[in-house]
Amino acid sequence: MWGAIEHLGRDDRTRGYLRDAWSPADLELRQWFRQEAARRGLDLREDRNGNLWAWWGDPSERPGVVTGSHLDSVRQGGAFDGPLGVVSAFAALDMLRAGGFEPGRPLGIACFTDEEGARFGVPCMGSRLLTGVLDPDRARGLTDDEGDSLAEVLRGAGRDPGELGRDTETLGHVGVFLELHVEQGQDLVHRDAPVGVASAIWPHGRWRFDFRGQANHAGTTRLEDRDDPMLPFARTVLRAREAAERGGVVATFGKFRVSPNNANAVPGLVSAWLDARGGEEAAVRALVAELVEFSGAEVGAESWTPVVDFDVVLRERIAAAVGGAPVLATGAGHDAGILASAGVPSAMVFVRNPTGISHSPDEYAETADCHAGVTALANALEDLCRS
Ligand SMILES: [Zn+2]
């Protein structure tokens, strides 16, 4: 399975992946998912928000046990974030079948749409729409770097954007959700364990800062006559770092756009995106408030996800089913967190990442650890399907 998808959307110059939601690479990955489902005789359904579900058994009779992840990537991302969870889901199902397992309840494999938010700026778009925490009108109006709205992109992909929104029927099929994911840190390296279980996801959010000035000639405009928005932006980046260190949180300006984006022009507008996260919601909120005040920019909140504490009973049960794996918190958001917040009992299994590097072509997991992840997932699914 890995060999079938590893070239899709890969930039051969950098080895990084470009798998924006609804891009040609993403459509090919979705097609691959459908083929893997068909090959196993699973019943494939695409919900109103573009999420894919491959079912063994009928979840309309009884809510099922679901595992899976996503196939899109951040720009210039790695191979494992997302696809490892989907490939491992199919592999775990194969392992269970090879052992003669018959599930006592429906077993599903999910592929969530646009988890990374690389194209439209809102992460976990598929699960946020599914659970109703993202307003469908707002989603339809989001635009990509080309200025195309999600509604236009969906129409181009043969989907009906009018269908977007909370989907109680699909949600009702999910009795429990378990997502396997490459670890985005080095906790498991320090604990000398190939696999771990998530305790919580830190509260996190994204904010857009628009710094406005006056575009003008870079040669003829005197320094004192300039209104250059790059300057307050630069000061705000430095202030974010300082405030994060003071507040014990993390804050990142990882994306910005300059207009008109000419080497010989003073910019007229700088739009920048702040990503802020931390163990304590109040500390994250305080950092954002400080930067709003300091920057003088127009600031809009693009997404906010409160702390997610995964179901204690479920996570202990999974930790036991996978042989007493360590339990750890993460600063990364996931669809499992969105589902947990919507009341779906959810849990996560992490696979060791030797360098901890993620969202980069250097993201990696050893094959032996990936196999340990599949075995852990199969054991957990077997246990959950019994009740
Ligand atoms: Zn991911």
mmCIF file of C-alpha atoms and ligand atoms in Angstrom:
data_model
loop_
_atom_site.group_PDB
_atom_site.id
_atom_site.type_symbol
_atom_site.label_atom_id
_atom_site.label_comp_id
_atom_site.label_asym_id
_atom_site.label_seq_id
_atom_site.Cartn_x
_atom_site.Cartn_y
_atom_site.Cartn_z
ATOM 1 C CA MET A 1 0.000 0.000 0.000
ATOM 2 C CA TRP A 2 2.805 2.395 0.889
ATOM 3 C CA GLY A 3 4.415 1.819 -2.499
ATOM 4 C CA ALA A 4 1.150 2.623 -4.302
ATOM 5 C CA ILE A 5 0.831 6.107 -2.822
ATOM 6 C CA GLU A 6 4.333 7.313 -1.964
ATOM 7 C CA HIS A 7 4.821 9.114 -5.296
ATOM 8 C CA LEU A 8 1.419 10.871 -5.299
ATOM 9 C CA GLY A 9 1.804 14.621 -4.854
ATOM 10 C CA ARG A 10 5.526 14.346 -4.128
ATOM 11 C CA ASP A 11 7.759 17.228 -5.146
ATOM 12 C CA ASP A 12 10.750 15.315 -6.513
ATOM 13 C CA ARG A 13 12.989 18.327 -6.000
ATOM 14 C CA THR A 14 12.457 18.509 -2.214
ATOM 15 C CA ARG A 15 10.900 15.055 -1.507
ATOM 16 C CA GLY A 16 8.134 17.012 0.257
ATOM 17 C CA TYR A 17 4.440 16.386 -0.385
ATOM 18 C CA LEU A 18 1.876 18.738 -1.916
ATOM 19 C CA ARG A 19 -1.481 17.156 -1.193
ATOM 20 C CA ASP A 20 -3.911 20.041 -0.855
ATOM 21 C CA ALA A 21 -7.537 19.058 -0.392
ATOM 22 C CA TRP A 22 -9.304 18.477 -3.730
ATOM 23 C CA SER A 23 -6.064 18.906 -5.715
ATOM 24 C CA PRO A 24 -5.280 16.323 -8.439
ATOM 25 C CA ALA A 25 -3.001 14.458 -5.975
ATOM 26 C CA ASP A 26 -5.744 14.409 -3.345
ATOM 27 C CA LEU A 27 -8.278 13.121 -5.880
ATOM 28 C CA GLU A 28 -5.878 10.308 -6.813
ATOM 29 C CA LEU A 29 -5.415 9.430 -3.133
ATOM 30 C CA ARG A 30 -9.177 9.343 -2.670
ATOM 31 C CA GLN A 31 -9.413 7.044 -5.671
ATOM 32 C CA TRP A 32 -6.753 4.792 -4.122
ATOM 33 C CA PHE A 33 -8.820 4.682 -0.894
ATOM 34 C CA ARG A 34 -11.885 3.607 -2.881
ATOM 35 C CA GLN A 35 -9.905 0.849 -4.603
ATOM 36 C CA GLU A 36 -8.517 -0.471 -1.309
ATOM 37 C CA ALA A 37 -12.054 -0.547 0.086
ATOM 38 C CA ALA A 38 -13.388 -2.324 -3.013
ATOM 39 C CA ARG A 39 -10.570 -4.861 -2.982
ATOM 40 C CA ARG A 40 -11.638 -5.879 0.533
ATOM 41 C CA GLY A 41 -15.363 -5.921 -0.253
ATOM 42 C CA LEU A 42 -16.034 -2.948 2.033
ATOM 43 C CA ASP A 43 -19.056 -0.725 1.483
ATOM 44 C CA LEU A 44 -17.760 2.725 0.404
ATOM 45 C CA ARG A 45 -19.710 5.849 1.342
ATOM 46 C CA GLU A 46 -18.816 9.495 0.805
ATOM 47 C CA ASP A 47 -20.644 11.748 3.245
ATOM 48 C CA ARG A 48 -22.038 15.246 2.567
ATOM 49 C CA ASN A 49 -18.728 16.851 3.522
ATOM 50 C CA GLY A 50 -16.460 14.725 1.353
ATOM 51 C CA ASN A 51 -15.242 12.371 4.094
ATOM 52 C CA LEU A 52 -14.850 8.752 2.947
ATOM 53 C CA TRP A 53 -16.048 5.753 4.973
ATOM 54 C CA ALA A 54 -15.336 2.099 4.130
ATOM 55 C CA TRP A 55 -17.581 -0.239 6.121
ATOM 56 C CA TRP A 56 -17.352 -3.902 7.050
ATOM 57 C CA GLY A 57 -20.915 -4.423 8.268
ATOM 58 C CA ASP A 58 -23.841 -2.001 8.221
ATOM 59 C CA PRO A 59 -23.505 0.909 10.655
ATOM 60 C CA SER A 60 -27.136 1.943 10.217
ATOM 61 C CA GLU A 61 -28.057 -1.174 12.207
ATOM 62 C CA ARG A 62 -25.627 -0.480 15.011
ATOM 63 C CA PRO A 63 -22.958 2.251 15.418
ATOM 64 C CA GLY A 64 -19.566 0.866 14.565
ATOM 65 C CA VAL A 65 -15.942 1.000 15.613
ATOM 66 C CA VAL A 66 -14.116 3.356 13.234
ATOM 67 C CA THR A 67 -10.434 3.869 12.610
ATOM 68 C CA GLY A 68 -8.592 5.981 10.036
ATOM 69 C CA SER A 69 -7.022 9.371 9.507
ATOM 70 C CA HIS A 70 -6.457 11.664 6.507
ATOM 71 C CA LEU A 71 -4.586 11.627 3.182
ATOM 72 C CA ASP A 72 -4.040 15.344 2.547
ATOM 73 C CA SER A 73 -0.807 16.981 3.708
ATOM 74 C CA VAL A 74 0.633 20.311 4.706
ATOM 75 C CA ARG A 75 2.614 21.868 1.856
ATOM 76 C CA GLN A 76 6.039 20.264 1.628
ATOM 77 C CA GLY A 77 4.937 17.822 4.322
ATOM 78 C CA GLY A 78 6.093 14.305 5.070
ATOM 79 C CA ALA A 79 4.804 10.914 3.989
ATOM 80 C CA PHE A 80 3.502 9.710 7.369
ATOM 81 C CA ASP A 81 1.256 12.411 8.840
ATOM 82 C CA GLY A 82 -2.174 11.106 7.884
ATOM 83 C CA PRO A 83 -1.443 8.296 5.419
ATOM 84 C CA LEU A 84 0.151 6.137 8.150
ATOM 85 C CA GLY A 85 -3.212 6.058 9.940
ATOM 86 C CA VAL A 86 -5.139 5.135 6.792
ATOM 87 C CA VAL A 87 -2.687 2.493 5.566
ATOM 88 C CA SER A 88 -2.445 1.037 9.097
ATOM 89 C CA ALA A 89 -6.243 0.873 9.276
ATOM 90 C CA PHE A 90 -6.428 -1.294 6.152
ATOM 91 C CA ALA A 91 -3.455 -3.366 7.334
ATOM 92 C CA ALA A 92 -5.027 -3.936 10.767
ATOM 93 C CA LEU A 93 -8.266 -5.061 9.132
ATOM 94 C CA ASP A 94 -6.262 -7.488 6.960
ATOM 95 C CA MET A 95 -4.488 -8.800 10.058
ATOM 96 C CA LEU A 96 -7.771 -9.360 11.858
ATOM 97 C CA ARG A 97 -9.284 -11.142 8.867
ATOM 98 C CA ALA A 98 -6.198 -13.314 8.423
ATOM 99 C CA GLY A 99 -6.725 -14.437 12.021
ATOM 100 C CA GLY A 100 -10.329 -15.439 11.240
ATOM 101 C CA PHE A 101 -11.823 -12.518 13.192
ATOM 102 C CA GLU A 102 -15.533 -11.766 12.763
ATOM 103 C CA PRO A 103 -16.468 -8.363 14.216
ATOM 104 C CA GLY A 104 -19.328 -8.331 16.707
ATOM 105 C CA ARG A 105 -20.257 -4.863 15.412
ATOM 106 C CA PRO A 106 -19.597 -2.890 12.198
ATOM 107 C CA LEU A 107 -15.985 -1.894 11.606
ATOM 108 C CA GLY A 108 -15.256 1.212 9.525
ATOM 109 C CA ILE A 109 -12.220 2.892 7.997
ATOM 110 C CA ALA A 110 -12.409 6.661 7.597
ATOM 111 C CA CYS A 111 -10.531 9.141 5.450
ATOM 112 C CA PHE A 112 -11.242 12.695 6.600
ATOM 113 C CA THR A 113 -11.156 15.524 4.071
ATOM 114 C CA ASP A 114 -8.804 18.488 4.397
ATOM 115 C CA GLU A 115 -7.366 17.741 7.822
ATOM 116 C CA GLU A 116 -4.411 20.079 7.454
ATOM 117 C CA GLY A 117 -6.217 23.145 6.193
ATOM 118 C CA ALA A 118 -3.310 23.814 3.810
ATOM 119 C CA ARG A 119 -5.546 25.177 1.083
ATOM 120 C CA PHE A 120 -8.343 27.101 2.818
ATOM 121 C CA GLY A 121 -6.717 27.854 6.170
ATOM 122 C CA VAL A 122 -9.114 25.913 8.405
ATOM 123 C CA PRO A 123 -7.747 22.598 9.729
ATOM 124 C CA CYS A 124 -9.948 19.521 10.229
ATOM 125 C CA MET A 125 -12.468 20.946 7.750
ATOM 126 C CA GLY A 126 -14.132 17.568 7.060
ATOM 127 C CA SER A 127 -14.659 16.659 10.704
ATOM 128 C CA ARG A 128 -15.589 20.234 11.716
ATOM 129 C CA LEU A 129 -18.310 20.314 9.050
ATOM 130 C CA LEU A 130 -19.468 16.800 9.939
ATOM 131 C CA THR A 131 -19.878 17.692 13.616
ATOM 132 C CA GLY A 132 -21.360 21.115 12.906
ATOM 133 C CA VAL A 133 -18.677 23.200 14.636
ATOM 134 C CA LEU A 134 -17.844 24.925 11.350
ATOM 135 C CA ASP A 135 -20.612 26.978 9.752
ATOM 136 C CA PRO A 136 -21.166 25.689 6.196
ATOM 137 C CA ASP A 137 -21.708 29.219 4.819
ATOM 138 C CA ARG A 138 -18.364 30.280 6.192
ATOM 139 C CA ALA A 139 -16.716 27.148 4.773
ATOM 140 C CA ARG A 140 -18.199 27.696 1.298
ATOM 141 C CA GLY A 141 -16.831 31.236 1.237
ATOM 142 C CA LEU A 142 -13.242 30.339 2.215
ATOM 143 C CA THR A 143 -10.803 30.985 -0.617
ATOM 144 C CA ASP A 144 -7.498 29.416 -1.624
ATOM 145 C CA ASP A 145 -4.376 31.209 -2.883
ATOM 146 C CA GLU A 146 -5.881 31.386 -6.385
ATOM 147 C CA GLY A 147 -8.945 33.155 -5.046
ATOM 148 C CA ASP A 148 -11.180 30.128 -5.706
ATOM 149 C CA SER A 149 -13.810 29.534 -3.045
ATOM 150 C CA LEU A 150 -14.379 26.118 -1.496
ATOM 151 C CA ALA A 151 -17.816 26.136 -3.145
ATOM 152 C CA GLU A 152 -16.212 26.578 -6.587
ATOM 153 C CA VAL A 153 -13.552 23.954 -5.886
ATOM 154 C CA LEU A 154 -16.171 21.442 -4.760
ATOM 155 C CA ARG A 155 -18.296 22.074 -7.851
ATOM 156 C CA GLY A 156 -15.170 21.556 -9.968
ATOM 157 C CA ALA A 157 -14.667 18.189 -8.264
ATOM 158 C CA GLY A 158 -18.259 17.197 -9.055
ATOM 159 C CA ARG A 159 -19.565 17.735 -5.510
ATOM 160 C CA ASP A 160 -22.535 19.813 -4.377
ATOM 161 C CA PRO A 161 -21.387 22.517 -1.945
ATOM 162 C CA GLY A 162 -25.007 22.932 -0.860
ATOM 163 C CA GLU A 163 -24.694 19.588 0.917
ATOM 164 C CA LEU A 164 -22.052 20.808 3.385
ATOM 165 C CA GLY A 165 -22.953 20.859 7.060
ATOM 166 C CA ARG A 166 -23.634 18.846 10.167
ATOM 167 C CA ASP A 167 -24.403 15.250 9.234
ATOM 168 C CA THR A 168 -26.161 13.525 12.129
ATOM 169 C CA GLU A 169 -26.786 10.366 10.136
ATOM 170 C CA THR A 170 -23.087 9.790 9.386
ATOM 171 C CA LEU A 171 -22.086 10.853 12.880
ATOM 172 C CA GLY A 172 -24.592 8.371 14.297
ATOM 173 C CA HIS A 173 -22.695 5.557 12.579
ATOM 174 C CA VAL A 174 -19.574 6.224 14.626
ATOM 175 C CA GLY A 175 -19.804 4.465 17.993
ATOM 176 C CA VAL A 176 -16.120 4.956 18.753
ATOM 177 C CA PHE A 177 -13.226 6.449 16.776
ATOM 178 C CA LEU A 178 -9.592 5.439 17.015
ATOM 179 C CA GLU A 179 -6.933 7.317 15.018
ATOM 180 C CA LEU A 180 -3.391 6.052 14.575
ATOM 181 C CA HIS A 181 -0.864 8.797 13.835
ATOM 182 C CA VAL A 182 2.876 9.287 13.579
ATOM 183 C CA GLU A 183 4.085 11.049 16.726
ATOM 184 C CA GLN A 184 4.915 14.732 16.161
ATOM 185 C CA GLY A 185 7.506 14.935 18.898
ATOM 186 C CA GLN A 186 9.975 12.669 20.658
ATOM 187 C CA ASP A 187 8.154 11.508 23.795
ATOM 188 C CA LEU A 188 8.174 7.898 22.644
ATOM 189 C CA VAL A 189 11.887 8.076 21.860
ATOM 190 C CA HIS A 190 12.537 9.223 25.436
ATOM 191 C CA ARG A 191 10.254 6.508 26.800
ATOM 192 C CA ASP A 192 11.863 3.870 24.584
ATOM 193 C CA ALA A 193 8.437 2.702 23.338
ATOM 194 C CA PRO A 194 7.369 2.110 19.714
ATOM 195 C CA VAL A 195 3.705 2.958 20.379
ATOM 196 C CA GLY A 196 1.821 5.255 22.766
ATOM 197 C CA VAL A 197 -1.740 6.387 23.516
ATOM 198 C CA ALA A 198 -2.967 10.006 23.636
ATOM 199 C CA SER A 199 -4.198 11.556 26.872
ATOM 200 C CA ALA A 200 -5.108 15.005 25.567
ATOM 201 C CA ILE A 201 -4.735 17.536 22.754
ATOM 202 C CA TRP A 202 -3.656 21.022 23.781
ATOM 203 C CA PRO A 203 -6.018 23.901 23.101
ATOM 204 C CA HIS A 204 -4.932 25.567 19.864
ATOM 205 C CA GLY A 205 -6.009 28.088 17.281
ATOM 206 C CA ARG A 206 -5.187 30.178 14.210
ATOM 207 C CA TRP A 207 -5.586 33.906 13.800
ATOM 208 C CA ARG A 208 -5.194 36.088 10.718
ATOM 209 C CA PHE A 209 -3.405 39.423 11.133
ATOM 210 C CA ASP A 210 -3.863 42.038 8.393
ATOM 211 C CA PHE A 211 -1.272 44.810 8.543
ATOM 212 C CA ARG A 212 -2.321 47.684 6.266
ATOM 213 C CA GLY A 213 -0.078 50.404 4.863
ATOM 214 C CA GLN A 214 0.470 52.275 1.605
ATOM 215 C CA ALA A 215 2.106 50.570 -1.382
ATOM 216 C CA ASN A 216 4.715 52.807 -2.949
ATOM 217 C CA HIS A 217 7.977 52.979 -4.918
ATOM 218 C CA ALA A 218 11.002 51.486 -3.093
ATOM 219 C CA GLY A 219 13.406 54.012 -4.593
ATOM 220 C CA THR A 220 11.608 57.335 -4.649
ATOM 221 C CA THR A 221 9.621 57.200 -1.402
ATOM 222 C CA ARG A 222 11.548 58.786 1.458
ATOM 223 C CA LEU A 223 11.776 56.665 4.633
ATOM 224 C CA GLU A 224 9.850 59.242 6.647
ATOM 225 C CA ASP A 225 7.046 59.268 4.099
ATOM 226 C CA ARG A 226 6.467 55.527 4.145
ATOM 227 C CA ASP A 227 3.618 53.593 5.679
ATOM 228 C CA ASP A 228 5.265 50.152 5.479
ATOM 229 C CA PRO A 229 3.217 47.319 7.043
ATOM 230 C CA MET A 230 6.210 44.978 6.933
ATOM 231 C CA LEU A 231 7.670 46.792 9.942
ATOM 232 C CA PRO A 232 4.838 46.197 12.443
ATOM 233 C CA PHE A 233 4.596 42.650 11.086
ATOM 234 C CA ALA A 234 8.292 42.022 11.789
ATOM 235 C CA ARG A 235 7.964 43.506 15.283
ATOM 236 C CA THR A 236 4.930 41.328 15.938
ATOM 237 C CA VAL A 237 6.804 38.153 14.926
ATOM 238 C CA LEU A 238 9.533 38.970 17.446
ATOM 239 C CA ARG A 239 6.983 39.888 20.105
ATOM 240 C CA ALA A 240 5.160 36.570 19.559
ATOM 241 C CA ARG A 241 8.336 34.664 20.332
ATOM 242 C CA GLU A 242 8.959 36.695 23.483
ATOM 243 C CA ALA A 243 5.374 36.379 24.667
ATOM 244 C CA ALA A 244 5.396 32.628 24.049
ATOM 245 C CA GLU A 245 8.553 32.197 26.120
ATOM 246 C CA ARG A 246 7.050 34.298 28.909
ATOM 247 C CA GLY A 247 3.727 32.448 28.815
ATOM 248 C CA GLY A 248 5.044 28.899 28.533
ATOM 249 C CA VAL A 249 3.178 28.298 25.236
ATOM 250 C CA VAL A 250 4.164 28.037 21.573
ATOM 251 C CA ALA A 251 3.380 30.648 18.908
ATOM 252 C CA THR A 252 4.278 30.587 15.232
ATOM 253 C CA PHE A 253 3.953 32.888 12.250
ATOM 254 C CA GLY A 254 4.558 30.258 9.546
ATOM 255 C CA LYS A 255 2.670 31.814 6.663
ATOM 256 C CA PHE A 256 2.262 35.316 5.310
ATOM 257 C CA ARG A 257 1.295 37.059 2.097
ATOM 258 C CA VAL A 258 2.641 40.383 0.909
ATOM 259 C CA SER A 259 0.868 42.652 -1.511
ATOM 260 C CA PRO A 260 1.882 43.686 -4.114
ATOM 261 C CA ASN A 261 4.862 41.342 -3.468
ATOM 262 C CA ASN A 262 7.368 43.259 -5.585
ATOM 263 C CA ALA A 263 11.060 43.472 -4.715
ATOM 264 C CA ASN A 264 11.037 47.171 -5.653
ATOM 265 C CA ALA A 265 7.875 48.244 -3.842
ATOM 266 C CA VAL A 266 7.015 49.169 -0.275
ATOM 267 C CA PRO A 267 4.203 46.738 0.517
ATOM 268 C CA GLY A 268 0.627 47.902 0.966
ATOM 269 C CA LEU A 269 -0.625 44.891 2.871
ATOM 270 C CA VAL A 270 0.870 42.035 4.842
ATOM 271 C CA SER A 271 -1.465 39.215 5.895
ATOM 272 C CA ALA A 272 0.034 36.760 8.356
ATOM 273 C CA TRP A 273 -1.247 33.723 10.213
ATOM 274 C CA LEU A 274 -0.532 33.106 13.872
ATOM 275 C CA ASP A 275 -0.736 29.559 15.217
ATOM 276 C CA ALA A 276 -0.771 29.429 19.020
ATOM 277 C CA ARG A 277 -1.048 26.450 21.367
ATOM 278 C CA GLY A 278 -0.310 25.460 24.922
ATOM 279 C CA GLY A 279 -1.242 23.256 27.867
ATOM 280 C CA GLU A 280 -3.359 26.052 29.429
ATOM 281 C CA GLU A 281 -6.109 27.803 27.474
ATOM 282 C CA ALA A 282 -5.774 31.011 29.531
ATOM 283 C CA ALA A 283 -2.093 31.303 28.622
ATOM 284 C CA VAL A 284 -2.836 30.915 24.898
ATOM 285 C CA ARG A 285 -5.651 33.486 25.112
ATOM 286 C CA ALA A 286 -3.391 35.917 26.938
ATOM 287 C CA LEU A 287 -0.707 35.638 24.257
ATOM 288 C CA VAL A 288 -3.206 36.303 21.468
ATOM 289 C CA ALA A 289 -4.708 39.279 23.311
ATOM 290 C CA GLU A 290 -1.235 40.727 23.820
ATOM 291 C CA LEU A 291 -0.388 40.393 20.118
ATOM 292 C CA VAL A 292 -3.707 41.875 18.978
ATOM 293 C CA GLU A 293 -3.010 44.917 21.137
ATOM 294 C CA PHE A 294 0.688 45.169 20.218
ATOM 295 C CA SER A 295 0.393 44.644 16.457
ATOM 296 C CA GLY A 296 -2.191 47.272 15.580
ATOM 297 C CA ALA A 297 -3.355 44.825 12.877
ATOM 298 C CA GLU A 298 -6.901 43.829 12.059
ATOM 299 C CA VAL A 299 -7.175 40.368 13.579
ATOM 300 C CA GLY A 300 -9.700 37.630 12.863
ATOM 301 C CA ALA A 301 -9.909 34.239 14.597
ATOM 302 C CA GLU A 302 -9.918 31.530 11.928
ATOM 303 C CA SER A 303 -10.188 28.516 14.182
ATOM 304 C CA TRP A 304 -10.156 27.633 17.845
ATOM 305 C CA THR A 305 -10.136 24.181 19.404
ATOM 306 C CA PRO A 306 -10.471 23.936 23.196
ATOM 307 C CA VAL A 307 -8.466 21.353 25.122
ATOM 308 C CA VAL A 308 -9.515 17.795 24.299
ATOM 309 C CA ASP A 309 -9.197 15.284 27.107
ATOM 310 C CA PHE A 310 -9.645 11.868 25.571
ATOM 311 C CA ASP A 311 -12.048 9.489 27.337
ATOM 312 C CA VAL A 312 -10.065 8.089 30.284
ATOM 313 C CA VAL A 313 -11.738 4.670 30.350
ATOM 314 C CA LEU A 314 -11.268 4.246 26.592
ATOM 315 C CA ARG A 315 -7.638 5.313 26.573
ATOM 316 C CA GLU A 316 -6.771 3.048 29.521
ATOM 317 C CA ARG A 317 -8.525 0.198 27.772
ATOM 318 C CA ILE A 318 -6.559 0.820 24.586
ATOM 319 C CA ALA A 319 -3.271 1.221 26.453
ATOM 320 C CA ALA A 320 -3.930 -2.185 28.049
ATOM 321 C CA ALA A 321 -4.974 -3.756 24.722
ATOM 322 C CA VAL A 322 -1.728 -2.625 23.120
ATOM 323 C CA GLY A 323 0.426 -4.051 25.904
ATOM 324 C CA GLY A 324 0.620 -1.261 28.477
ATOM 325 C CA ALA A 325 1.681 1.552 26.135
ATOM 326 C CA PRO A 326 2.621 4.924 27.642
ATOM 327 C CA VAL A 327 -0.010 7.704 27.675
ATOM 328 C CA LEU A 328 1.011 11.182 26.465
ATOM 329 C CA ALA A 329 -0.418 14.607 25.539
ATOM 330 C CA THR A 330 0.177 16.306 22.179
ATOM 331 C CA GLY A 331 0.274 19.825 20.830
ATOM 332 C CA ALA A 332 -1.031 18.742 17.425
ATOM 333 C CA GLY A 333 -4.693 18.873 16.434
ATOM 334 C CA HIS A 334 -6.443 15.879 14.877
ATOM 335 C CA ASP A 335 -9.861 14.802 13.603
ATOM 336 C CA ALA A 336 -10.051 12.502 16.660
ATOM 337 C CA GLY A 337 -10.011 15.644 18.806
ATOM 338 C CA ILE A 338 -12.884 17.185 16.842
ATOM 339 C CA LEU A 339 -14.957 14.002 17.161
ATOM 340 C CA ALA A 340 -14.139 13.722 20.895
ATOM 341 C CA SER A 341 -15.342 17.302 21.425
ATOM 342 C CA ALA A 342 -18.571 16.392 19.632
ATOM 343 C CA GLY A 343 -19.196 13.592 22.122
ATOM 344 C CA VAL A 344 -17.916 10.619 20.110
ATOM 345 C CA PRO A 345 -15.726 8.432 22.372
ATOM 346 C CA SER A 346 -12.354 8.784 20.669
ATOM 347 C CA ALA A 347 -8.742 7.790 21.219
ATOM 348 C CA MET A 348 -5.397 7.982 19.471
ATOM 349 C CA VAL A 349 -2.435 5.665 19.043
ATOM 350 C CA PHE A 350 0.944 7.261 18.265
ATOM 351 C CA VAL A 351 3.830 5.593 16.441
ATOM 352 C CA ARG A 352 7.381 6.583 17.398
ATOM 353 C CA ASN A 353 9.114 9.196 15.234
ATOM 354 C CA PRO A 354 12.898 8.927 15.724
ATOM 355 C CA THR A 355 13.629 12.626 15.128
ATOM 356 C CA GLY A 356 10.261 14.016 16.207
ATOM 357 C CA ILE A 357 10.259 16.059 12.969
ATOM 358 C CA SER A 358 6.860 16.424 11.328
ATOM 359 C CA HIS A 359 5.248 18.640 8.670
ATOM 360 C CA SER A 360 8.554 18.274 6.809
ATOM 361 C CA PRO A 361 9.962 15.854 4.213
ATOM 362 C CA ASP A 362 12.191 14.541 7.058
ATOM 363 C CA GLU A 363 9.202 13.113 8.926
ATOM 364 C CA TYR A 364 9.896 9.417 9.493
ATOM 365 C CA ALA A 365 8.955 6.191 11.256
ATOM 366 C CA GLU A 366 10.881 2.919 11.216
ATOM 367 C CA THR A 367 9.126 0.051 9.429
ATOM 368 C CA ALA A 368 9.305 -2.114 12.574
ATOM 369 C CA ASP A 369 7.538 0.631 14.561
ATOM 370 C CA CYS A 370 4.873 0.973 11.850
ATOM 371 C CA HIS A 371 4.270 -2.779 12.141
ATOM 372 C CA ALA A 372 4.029 -2.422 15.927
ATOM 373 C CA GLY A 373 1.440 0.293 15.299
ATOM 374 C CA VAL A 374 -0.628 -1.976 13.049
ATOM 375 C CA THR A 375 -0.531 -4.784 15.620
ATOM 376 C CA ALA A 376 -1.535 -2.348 18.376
ATOM 377 C CA LEU A 377 -4.384 -1.034 16.244
ATOM 378 C CA ALA A 378 -5.587 -4.556 15.392
ATOM 379 C CA ASN A 379 -5.563 -5.550 19.085
ATOM 380 C CA ALA A 380 -7.470 -2.402 20.071
ATOM 381 C CA LEU A 381 -10.048 -2.856 17.285
ATOM 382 C CA GLU A 382 -10.562 -6.508 18.216
ATOM 383 C CA ASP A 383 -11.154 -5.495 21.822
ATOM 384 C CA LEU A 384 -13.549 -2.643 20.909
ATOM 385 C CA CYS A 385 -15.513 -4.781 18.430
ATOM 386 C CA ARG A 386 -16.289 -7.285 21.163
ATOM 387 C CA SER A 387 -18.561 -4.885 23.043
HETATM 388 ZN ZN ZN B 1 -2.294 14.386 10.716
#
